[in-house]
PDB file of C-alpha atoms and ligand atoms in Angstrom:
ATOM      1  CA  UNK A 232      22.979 -15.071  -9.235  1.00 63.00           C
ATOM      2  CA  UNK A 233      19.364 -15.993  -8.408  1.00 77.00           C
ATOM      3  CA  UNK A 234      16.462 -14.757 -10.511  1.00 94.00           C
ATOM      4  CA  UNK A 235      14.834 -11.628  -9.090  1.00 97.00           C
ATOM      5  CA  UNK A 236      11.708 -12.089  -7.010  1.00 98.00           C
ATOM      6  CA  UNK A 237       8.476 -10.259  -7.761  1.00 98.00           C
ATOM      7  CA  UNK A 238       7.112  -7.277  -5.860  1.00 98.00           C
ATOM      8  CA  UNK A 239       3.349  -7.067  -5.257  1.00 98.00           C
ATOM      9  CA  UNK A 240       1.644  -4.249  -3.355  1.00 98.00           C
ATOM     10  CA  UNK A 241      -1.897  -4.241  -1.989  1.00 98.00           C
ATOM     11  CA  UNK A 242      -3.625  -0.876  -1.950  1.00 98.00           C
ATOM     12  CA  UNK A 243      -6.960   0.753  -1.297  1.00 98.00           C
ATOM     13  CA  UNK A 244      -8.766   2.911   1.231  1.00 97.00           C
ATOM     14  CA  UNK A 245      -9.386   2.167   4.897  1.00 96.00           C
ATOM     15  CA  UNK A 246     -10.752  -1.249   5.886  1.00 96.00           C
ATOM     16  CA  UNK A 247     -11.084  -2.733   2.398  1.00 97.00           C
ATOM     17  CA  UNK A 248      -9.352  -5.968   3.474  1.00 97.00           C
ATOM     18  CA  UNK A 249      -5.684  -5.426   2.562  1.00 98.00           C
ATOM     19  CA  UNK A 250      -4.223  -7.040   5.701  1.00 98.00           C
ATOM     20  CA  UNK A 251      -6.657  -9.949   5.521  1.00 98.00           C
ATOM     21  CA  UNK A 252      -5.803 -10.537   1.863  1.00 98.00           C
ATOM     22  CA  UNK A 253      -2.052 -10.110   2.356  1.00 98.00           C
ATOM     23  CA  UNK A 254      -2.115 -13.082   4.725  1.00 98.00           C
ATOM     24  CA  UNK A 255      -4.353 -15.149   2.432  1.00 98.00           C
ATOM     25  CA  UNK A 256      -2.289 -14.381  -0.652  1.00 98.00           C
ATOM     26  CA  UNK A 257       0.870 -15.292   1.262  1.00 98.00           C
ATOM     27  CA  UNK A 258      -0.605 -18.692   2.187  1.00 98.00           C
ATOM     28  CA  UNK A 259      -1.574 -19.354  -1.434  1.00 98.00           C
ATOM     29  CA  UNK A 260       1.839 -18.355  -2.796  1.00 98.00           C
ATOM     30  CA  UNK A 261       3.783 -20.282  -0.145  1.00 98.00           C
ATOM     31  CA  UNK A 262       1.739 -23.362  -1.073  1.00 98.00           C
ATOM     32  CA  UNK A 263       3.219 -22.956  -4.558  1.00 97.00           C
ATOM     33  CA  UNK A 264       6.747 -22.985  -3.101  1.00 97.00           C
ATOM     34  CA  UNK A 265       7.361 -19.234  -3.404  1.00 98.00           C
ATOM     35  CA  UNK A 266       9.581 -17.713  -0.722  1.00 98.00           C
ATOM     36  CA  UNK A 267       8.054 -14.485   0.592  1.00 98.00           C
ATOM     37  CA  UNK A 268       8.752 -11.381   2.611  1.00 98.00           C
ATOM     38  CA  UNK A 269       5.606  -9.737   4.025  1.00 98.00           C
ATOM     39  CA  UNK A 270       5.834  -6.079   4.864  1.00 98.00           C
ATOM     40  CA  UNK A 271       3.808  -2.890   5.221  1.00 98.00           C
ATOM     41  CA  UNK A 272       3.828   0.881   4.870  1.00 98.00           C
ATOM     42  CA  UNK A 273       4.281   3.236   6.466  1.00 98.00           C
ATOM     43  CA  UNK A 274       6.926   1.069   8.116  1.00 98.00           C
ATOM     44  CA  UNK A 275       8.512  -2.216   7.173  1.00 98.00           C
ATOM     45  CA  UNK A 276      12.076  -1.345   8.280  1.00 98.00           C
ATOM     46  CA  UNK A 277      13.256  -0.224  11.744  1.00 98.00           C
ATOM     47  CA  UNK A 278      13.646   3.405  10.699  1.00 98.00           C
ATOM     48  CA  UNK A 279      10.404   3.508   8.730  1.00 98.00           C
ATOM     49  CA  UNK A 280       8.453   2.060  11.686  1.00 98.00           C
ATOM     50  CA  UNK A 281       9.722   4.992  13.770  1.00 98.00           C
ATOM     51  CA  UNK A 282       8.543   7.425  11.087  1.00 98.00           C
ATOM     52  CA  UNK A 283       5.154   5.600  11.048  1.00 98.00           C
ATOM     53  CA  UNK A 284       4.684   6.546  14.686  1.00 98.00           C
ATOM     54  CA  UNK A 285       5.451  10.193  13.879  1.00 98.00           C
ATOM     55  CA  UNK A 286       2.977  10.226  10.988  1.00 98.00           C
ATOM     56  CA  UNK A 287       0.007   8.407  12.494  1.00 98.00           C
ATOM     57  CA  UNK A 288      -0.093   9.874  16.014  1.00 97.00           C
ATOM     58  CA  UNK A 289      -0.775  13.371  17.263  1.00 97.00           C
ATOM     59  CA  UNK A 290      -2.975  16.165  16.025  1.00 96.00           C
ATOM     60  CA  UNK A 291      -3.884  16.839  12.415  1.00 96.00           C
ATOM     61  CA  UNK A 292      -1.661  19.932  12.382  1.00 97.00           C
ATOM     62  CA  UNK A 293       1.404  18.051  13.652  1.00 98.00           C
ATOM     63  CA  UNK A 294       2.659  18.059  10.037  1.00 98.00           C
ATOM     64  CA  UNK A 295       1.881  20.279   7.099  1.00 98.00           C
ATOM     65  CA  UNK A 296       1.044  18.687   3.751  1.00 98.00           C
ATOM     66  CA  UNK A 297       4.578  18.913   2.344  1.00 98.00           C
ATOM     67  CA  UNK A 298       6.309  17.608   5.484  1.00 98.00           C
ATOM     68  CA  UNK A 299       3.813  14.719   5.700  1.00 98.00           C
ATOM     69  CA  UNK A 300       4.466  13.685   2.097  1.00 98.00           C
ATOM     70  CA  UNK A 301       8.242  13.922   2.585  1.00 98.00           C
ATOM     71  CA  UNK A 302       8.111  11.816   5.763  1.00 98.00           C
ATOM     72  CA  UNK A 303       6.213   9.080   3.899  1.00 98.00           C
ATOM     73  CA  UNK A 304       8.793   9.286   1.104  1.00 98.00           C
ATOM     74  CA  UNK A 305      11.718   9.103   3.564  1.00 98.00           C
ATOM     75  CA  UNK A 306      10.204   6.082   5.307  1.00 98.00           C
ATOM     76  CA  UNK A 307       9.716   4.448   1.898  1.00 99.00           C
ATOM     77  CA  UNK A 308      13.313   5.089   0.829  1.00 98.00           C
ATOM     78  CA  UNK A 309      14.558   3.277   3.949  1.00 98.00           C
ATOM     79  CA  UNK A 310      12.043   0.463   3.432  1.00 98.00           C
ATOM     80  CA  UNK A 311      13.226  -0.036  -0.158  1.00 98.00           C
ATOM     81  CA  UNK A 312      16.890   0.127   0.858  1.00 98.00           C
ATOM     82  CA  UNK A 313      16.764  -2.173   3.886  1.00 98.00           C
ATOM     83  CA  UNK A 314      13.978  -4.646   3.076  1.00 98.00           C
ATOM     84  CA  UNK A 315      12.486  -4.573  -0.423  1.00 98.00           C
ATOM     85  CA  UNK A 316      15.521  -4.410  -2.709  1.00 98.00           C
ATOM     86  CA  UNK A 317      17.578  -6.998  -0.758  1.00 98.00           C
ATOM     87  CA  UNK A 318      14.654  -9.443  -0.764  1.00 98.00           C
ATOM     88  CA  UNK A 319      13.970  -9.089  -4.488  1.00 98.00           C
ATOM     89  CA  UNK A 320      17.664  -9.463  -5.329  1.00 98.00           C
ATOM     90  CA  UNK A 321      17.753 -12.627  -3.187  1.00 98.00           C
ATOM     91  CA  UNK A 322      14.974 -14.099  -5.349  1.00 98.00           C
ATOM     92  CA  UNK A 323      12.206 -13.649  -2.768  1.00 98.00           C
ATOM     93  CA  UNK A 324       8.778 -12.232  -3.510  1.00 98.00           C
ATOM     94  CA  UNK A 325       7.773  -9.147  -1.544  1.00 98.00           C
ATOM     95  CA  UNK A 326       4.122  -8.575  -0.575  1.00 98.00           C
ATOM     96  CA  UNK A 327       3.566  -5.110   0.844  1.00 98.00           C
ATOM     97  CA  UNK A 328       0.461  -3.788   2.580  1.00 98.00           C
ATOM     98  CA  UNK A 329       0.505  -0.337   0.879  1.00 98.00           C
ATOM     99  CA  UNK A 330       3.381   1.314  -1.028  1.00 98.00           C
ATOM    100  CA  UNK A 331       3.857   4.453  -3.127  1.00 98.00           C
ATOM    101  CA  UNK A 332       0.317   4.501  -4.551  1.00 98.00           C
ATOM    102  CA  UNK A 333      -1.005   5.278  -1.059  1.00 98.00           C
ATOM    103  CA  UNK A 334       1.087   8.451  -1.107  1.00 98.00           C
ATOM    104  CA  UNK A 335      -0.129   9.295  -4.609  1.00 98.00           C
ATOM    105  CA  UNK A 336      -3.774   8.792  -3.563  1.00 98.00           C
ATOM    106  CA  UNK A 337      -3.741  10.220   0.000  1.00 98.00           C
ATOM    107  CA  UNK A 338      -1.145  13.009  -0.057  1.00 98.00           C
ATOM    108  CA  UNK A 339      -1.344  13.668  -3.809  1.00 98.00           C
ATOM    109  CA  UNK A 340      -4.981  13.164  -4.797  1.00 98.00           C
ATOM    110  CA  UNK A 341      -6.853  13.772  -1.533  1.00 98.00           C
ATOM    111  CA  UNK A 342      -4.358  16.229  -0.050  1.00 96.00           C
ATOM    112  CA  UNK A 343      -3.731  19.274  -2.134  1.00 85.00           C
ATOM    113  CA  UNK A 344      -0.275  18.416  -3.437  1.00 98.00           C
ATOM    114  CA  UNK A 345      -1.275  16.712  -6.698  1.00 98.00           C
ATOM    115  CA  UNK A 346      -0.372  13.223  -7.870  1.00 98.00           C
ATOM    116  CA  UNK A 347       2.554  14.308 -10.080  1.00 98.00           C
ATOM    117  CA  UNK A 348       4.283  16.301  -7.322  1.00 98.00           C
ATOM    118  CA  UNK A 349       4.078  13.354  -4.930  1.00 98.00           C
ATOM    119  CA  UNK A 350       5.302  10.973  -7.635  1.00 98.00           C
ATOM    120  CA  UNK A 351       8.323  13.237  -8.128  1.00 98.00           C
ATOM    121  CA  UNK A 352       9.353  13.378  -4.461  1.00 98.00           C
ATOM    122  CA  UNK A 353       9.100   9.570  -4.223  1.00 98.00           C
ATOM    123  CA  UNK A 354      11.046   8.781  -7.400  1.00 98.00           C
ATOM    124  CA  UNK A 355      14.420   9.567  -5.786  1.00 98.00           C
ATOM    125  CA  UNK A 356      13.990   7.014  -2.983  1.00 98.00           C
ATOM    126  CA  UNK A 357      12.286   4.275  -4.998  1.00 98.00           C
ATOM    127  CA  UNK A 358      14.499   4.276  -8.083  1.00 98.00           C
ATOM    128  CA  UNK A 359      13.681   1.230 -10.194  1.00 97.00           C
ATOM    129  CA  UNK A 360      11.952  -0.642  -7.349  1.00 98.00           C
ATOM    130  CA  UNK A 361       8.322  -0.166  -8.313  1.00 98.00           C
ATOM    131  CA  UNK A 362       5.935  -3.078  -7.762  1.00 98.00           C
ATOM    132  CA  UNK A 363       5.493  -5.562 -10.605  1.00 98.00           C
ATOM    133  CA  UNK A 364       1.769  -5.506  -9.806  1.00 98.00           C
ATOM    134  CA  UNK A 365      -0.363  -3.323  -7.546  1.00 98.00           C
ATOM    135  CA  UNK A 366      -3.734  -4.708  -6.521  1.00 98.00           C
ATOM    136  CA  UNK A 367      -6.159  -1.954  -5.503  1.00 98.00           C
ATOM    137  CA  UNK A 368      -8.998  -3.365  -3.403  1.00 98.00           C
ATOM    138  CA  UNK A 369     -12.242  -1.463  -3.974  1.00 97.00           C
ATOM    139  CA  UNK A 370     -15.103  -1.615  -1.491  1.00 96.00           C
ATOM    140  CA  UNK A 371     -17.659   1.095  -0.653  1.00 92.00           C
ATOM    141  CA  UNK A 372     -18.180  -0.118   2.930  1.00 92.00           C
ATOM    142  CA  UNK A 373     -14.439  -0.304   3.829  1.00 94.00           C
ATOM    143  CA  UNK A 374     -14.615   2.746   6.121  1.00 91.00           C
ATOM    144  CA  UNK A 375     -17.460   1.218   8.140  1.00 92.00           C
ATOM    145  CA  UNK A 376     -15.546  -2.051   8.483  1.00 93.00           C
ATOM    146  CA  UNK A 377     -12.453  -0.195   9.714  1.00 91.00           C
ATOM    147  CA  UNK A 378     -14.484   1.781  12.266  1.00 91.00           C
ATOM    148  CA  UNK A 379     -16.108  -1.421  13.587  1.00 92.00           C
ATOM    149  CA  UNK A 380     -12.685  -3.125  13.794  1.00 93.00           C
ATOM    150  CA  UNK A 381     -11.144  -0.151  15.631  1.00 89.00           C
ATOM    151  CA  UNK A 382     -14.115   0.576  17.951  1.00 86.00           C
ATOM    152  CA  UNK A 383     -14.542   3.993  16.268  1.00 81.00           C
ATOM    153  CA  UNK A 384     -10.917   4.943  17.158  1.00 89.00           C
ATOM    154  CA  UNK A 385      -8.780   5.975  14.204  1.00 89.00           C
ATOM    155  CA  UNK A 386      -5.265   7.224  13.571  1.00 94.00           C
ATOM    156  CA  UNK A 387      -4.243  10.700  12.386  1.00 96.00           C
ATOM    157  CA  UNK A 388      -4.954   9.951   8.725  1.00 96.00           C
ATOM    158  CA  UNK A 389      -7.720   7.342   8.950  1.00 95.00           C
ATOM    159  CA  UNK A 390      -9.737   9.845  11.026  1.00 94.00           C
ATOM    160  CA  UNK A 391      -9.873  12.470   8.276  1.00 96.00           C
ATOM    161  CA  UNK A 392     -13.346  13.437   7.022  1.00 95.00           C
ATOM    162  CA  UNK A 393     -15.400  11.330   4.622  1.00 94.00           C
ATOM    163  CA  UNK A 394     -14.793  13.659   1.671  1.00 96.00           C
ATOM    164  CA  UNK A 395     -11.010  13.171   2.078  1.00 97.00           C
ATOM    165  CA  UNK A 396     -11.475   9.388   1.841  1.00 96.00           C
ATOM    166  CA  UNK A 397     -13.802   9.753  -1.168  1.00 96.00           C
ATOM    167  CA  UNK A 398     -11.010  11.664  -2.915  1.00 97.00           C
ATOM    168  CA  UNK A 399      -8.564   8.874  -1.969  1.00 98.00           C
ATOM    169  CA  UNK A 400     -10.820   6.331  -3.718  1.00 97.00           C
ATOM    170  CA  UNK A 401     -11.145   8.510  -6.816  1.00 97.00           C
ATOM    171  CA  UNK A 402      -7.374   9.029  -6.937  1.00 98.00           C
ATOM    172  CA  UNK A 403      -6.700   5.272  -6.793  1.00 98.00           C
ATOM    173  CA  UNK A 404      -9.038   4.864  -9.787  1.00 98.00           C
ATOM    174  CA  UNK A 405      -7.268   7.644 -11.659  1.00 98.00           C
ATOM    175  CA  UNK A 406      -3.806   6.160 -11.014  1.00 98.00           C
ATOM    176  CA  UNK A 407      -5.070   2.717 -12.106  1.00 98.00           C
ATOM    177  CA  UNK A 408      -6.412   4.154 -15.354  1.00 98.00           C
ATOM    178  CA  UNK A 409      -3.059   5.843 -16.023  1.00 97.00           C
ATOM    179  CA  UNK A 410      -0.940   2.712 -15.364  1.00 97.00           C
ATOM    180  CA  UNK A 411      -3.083  -0.266 -16.424  1.00 97.00           C
ATOM    181  CA  UNK A 412      -0.124  -2.631 -16.788  1.00 97.00           C
ATOM    182  CA  UNK A 413       0.873  -2.275 -13.128  1.00 98.00           C
ATOM    183  CA  UNK A 414      -2.353  -1.485 -11.265  1.00 98.00           C
ATOM    184  CA  UNK A 415      -5.522  -3.577 -11.218  1.00 98.00           C
ATOM    185  CA  UNK A 416      -8.744  -2.601  -9.443  1.00 98.00           C
ATOM    186  CA  UNK A 417     -10.116  -5.643  -7.613  1.00 98.00           C
ATOM    187  CA  UNK A 418     -13.698  -5.957  -6.381  1.00 98.00           C
ATOM    188  CA  UNK A 419     -13.239  -6.568  -2.619  1.00 98.00           C
ATOM    189  CA  UNK A 420     -16.862  -7.540  -1.900  1.00 97.00           C
ATOM    190  CA  UNK A 421     -17.895 -11.079  -0.980  1.00 97.00           C
ATOM    191  CA  UNK A 422     -16.140 -13.639   1.181  1.00 98.00           C
ATOM    192  CA  UNK A 423     -12.396 -13.420   1.878  1.00 98.00           C
ATOM    193  CA  UNK A 424     -11.920 -16.568  -0.227  1.00 98.00           C
ATOM    194  CA  UNK A 425     -13.697 -15.019  -3.213  1.00 98.00           C
ATOM    195  CA  UNK A 426     -11.502 -11.910  -2.979  1.00 98.00           C
ATOM    196  CA  UNK A 427      -8.321 -14.022  -2.747  1.00 98.00           C
ATOM    197  CA  UNK A 428      -9.378 -15.858  -5.907  1.00 98.00           C
ATOM    198  CA  UNK A 429      -9.695 -12.537  -7.756  1.00 98.00           C
ATOM    199  CA  UNK A 430      -6.265 -11.444  -6.523  1.00 98.00           C
ATOM    200  CA  UNK A 431      -4.649 -14.695  -7.666  1.00 98.00           C
ATOM    201  CA  UNK A 432      -6.249 -14.254 -11.110  1.00 98.00           C
ATOM    202  CA  UNK A 433      -4.775 -10.747 -11.273  1.00 98.00           C
ATOM    203  CA  UNK A 434      -1.200 -11.987 -10.704  1.00 98.00           C
ATOM    204  CA  UNK A 435      -1.472 -15.248 -12.662  1.00 98.00           C
ATOM    205  CA  UNK A 436       0.843 -13.933 -15.401  1.00 98.00           C
ATOM    206  CA  UNK A 437       3.627 -13.344 -12.829  1.00 98.00           C
ATOM    207  CA  UNK A 438       3.618 -16.842 -11.346  1.00 96.00           C
ATOM    208  CA  UNK A 439       6.482 -19.225 -12.144  1.00 93.00           C
TER     209      UNK A 439
HETATM  210  N1  ATP B 235     -14.195 -10.358   2.790  1.00 88.86           N
HETATM  211  C1  ATP B 235     -14.491  -9.886   4.008  1.00 88.86           C
HETATM  212  N2  ATP B 235     -15.738  -9.977   4.478  1.00 88.86           N
HETATM  213  C2  ATP B 235     -16.077  -9.491   5.717  1.00 88.86           C
HETATM  214  N3  ATP B 235     -15.197  -8.896   6.558  1.00 88.86           N
HETATM  215  C3  ATP B 235     -13.936  -8.770   6.127  1.00 88.86           C
HETATM  216  C4  ATP B 235     -13.512  -9.257   4.851  1.00 88.86           C
HETATM  217  N4  ATP B 235     -12.188  -8.980   4.704  1.00 88.86           N
HETATM  218  C5  ATP B 235     -11.804  -8.353   5.834  1.00 88.86           C
HETATM  219  N5  ATP B 235     -12.853  -8.233   6.697  1.00 88.86           N
HETATM  220  C6  ATP B 235     -12.837  -7.571   8.012  1.00 88.86           C
HETATM  221  O1  ATP B 235     -12.880  -6.153   7.756  1.00 88.86           O
HETATM  222  C7  ATP B 235     -12.023  -5.452   8.649  1.00 88.86           C
HETATM  223  C8  ATP B 235     -10.963  -4.706   7.839  1.00 88.86           C
HETATM  224  O2  ATP B 235     -10.115  -5.651   7.199  1.00 88.86           O
HETATM  225  P1  ATP B 235      -8.548  -5.428   7.128  1.00 88.86           P
HETATM  226  O3  ATP B 235      -8.002  -5.066   8.465  1.00 88.86           O
HETATM  227  O4  ATP B 235      -7.955  -6.610   6.445  1.00 88.86           O
HETATM  228  O5  ATP B 235      -8.520  -4.149   6.158  1.00 88.86           O
HETATM  229  P2  ATP B 235      -7.343  -3.169   5.766  1.00 88.86           P
HETATM  230  O6  ATP B 235      -7.605  -2.755   4.376  1.00 88.86           O
HETATM  231  O7  ATP B 235      -6.015  -3.802   6.039  1.00 88.86           O
HETATM  232  O8  ATP B 235      -7.594  -1.958   6.765  1.00 88.86           O
HETATM  233  P3  ATP B 235      -6.685  -0.656   7.091  1.00 88.86           P
HETATM  234  O9  ATP B 235      -6.393   0.062   5.832  1.00 88.86           O
HETATM  235  O10 ATP B 235      -7.577   0.166   7.990  1.00 88.86           O
HETATM  236  O11 ATP B 235      -5.449  -1.162   7.789  1.00 88.86           O
HETATM  237  C9  ATP B 235     -11.436  -6.496   9.597  1.00 88.86           C
HETATM  238  O12 ATP B 235     -12.221  -6.544  10.759  1.00 88.86           O
HETATM  239  C10 ATP B 235     -11.557  -7.804   8.803  1.00 88.86           C
HETATM  240  O13 ATP B 235     -11.663  -8.936   9.639  1.00 88.86           O
HETATM  241  C1  LIG B 236       1.718   4.258   3.033  1.00 88.86           C
HETATM  242  C2  LIG B 236       0.805   5.435   3.268  1.00 88.86           C
HETATM  243  C3  LIG B 236      -0.220   5.355   4.182  1.00 88.86           C
HETATM  244  N1  LIG B 236      -1.040   6.409   4.372  1.00 88.86           N
HETATM  245  C4  LIG B 236      -2.115   6.305   5.382  1.00 88.86           C
HETATM  246  C5  LIG B 236      -3.208   5.335   5.059  1.00 88.86           C
HETATM  247  C6  LIG B 236      -3.731   4.925   6.405  1.00 88.86           C
HETATM  248  O1  LIG B 236      -4.676   5.904   6.839  1.00 88.86           O
HETATM  249  C7  LIG B 236      -2.495   4.982   7.284  1.00 88.86           C
HETATM  250  C8  LIG B 236      -1.838   3.631   7.483  1.00 88.86           C
HETATM  251  O2  LIG B 236      -2.684   2.859   8.246  1.00 88.86           O
HETATM  252  P1  LIG B 236      -2.848   1.247   7.995  1.00 88.86           P
HETATM  253  O3  LIG B 236      -3.906   0.866   8.977  1.00 88.86           O
HETATM  254  O4  LIG B 236      -1.533   0.620   8.293  1.00 88.86           O
HETATM  255  O5  LIG B 236      -3.269   1.035   6.590  1.00 88.86           O
HETATM  256  O6  LIG B 236      -1.563   5.831   6.590  1.00 88.86           O
HETATM  257  C9  LIG B 236      -0.860   7.573   3.678  1.00 88.86           C
HETATM  258  O7  LIG B 236      -1.594   8.552   3.888  1.00 88.86           O
HETATM  259  N2  LIG B 236       0.157   7.658   2.766  1.00 88.86           N
HETATM  260  C10 LIG B 236       1.008   6.635   2.538  1.00 88.86           C
HETATM  261  O8  LIG B 236       1.937   6.738   1.682  1.00 88.86           O
END
């Protein structure tokens, strides 16, 4: 049986550079001979991509807070079952653009459900398959970057008011302070190459 692969998630608010860094980190790890699966949330499996569409389109009141959190958790359970667990068991590394900490920060911390309640509804679907390391990119001007990238158009959750996104940032910091072995806050300012260097430093202990 092959050795298990590692599971790394990239987290943070809107526009902080997660997708950019996922690609850069993948290049750096592949150059070291590591076989990778790149994925994202919400989504990543066929079923979860369908749930993504339900969650990110339509009016704010399309889903209440509880239903929204449960849909994210259901999508995640399918993602773990169909993509993440098989890859890790096959010895591949998984790099995911967002995972459970987005639910803890957005639905738990910024929504009114509370971080512990959202952790509880996700535990059933995730089981033991938590990331080995979660890199939380921190950047004050992320929202402005996202708006420029999207020509001021945003999805159902990205378009929530500024105070919602401030609470998301605070919640990520709280979760990181509660689980320092798994989560690391990474300064996402500077050039993409500088940020990638910081990310590689933060996973150096996991490398073969
Ligand atoms: N280090 C950087 N310096 C300047 N611009 C950057 C940097 N990293 C990313 N960008 C740009 O900022 C924008 C947001 O980056 P990206 O899409 O990677 O963020 P994201 O965190 O994945 O966003 P979202 O959460 O909205 O999906 C993009 O236009 C990207 O090209
Ligand atoms: C996984 C997850 C995501 N969200 C939010 C965060 C973003 O506003 C969107 C996803 O958009 P992206 O451009 O692909 O980053 O969904 C959330 O609220 N809860 C979650 O668990």
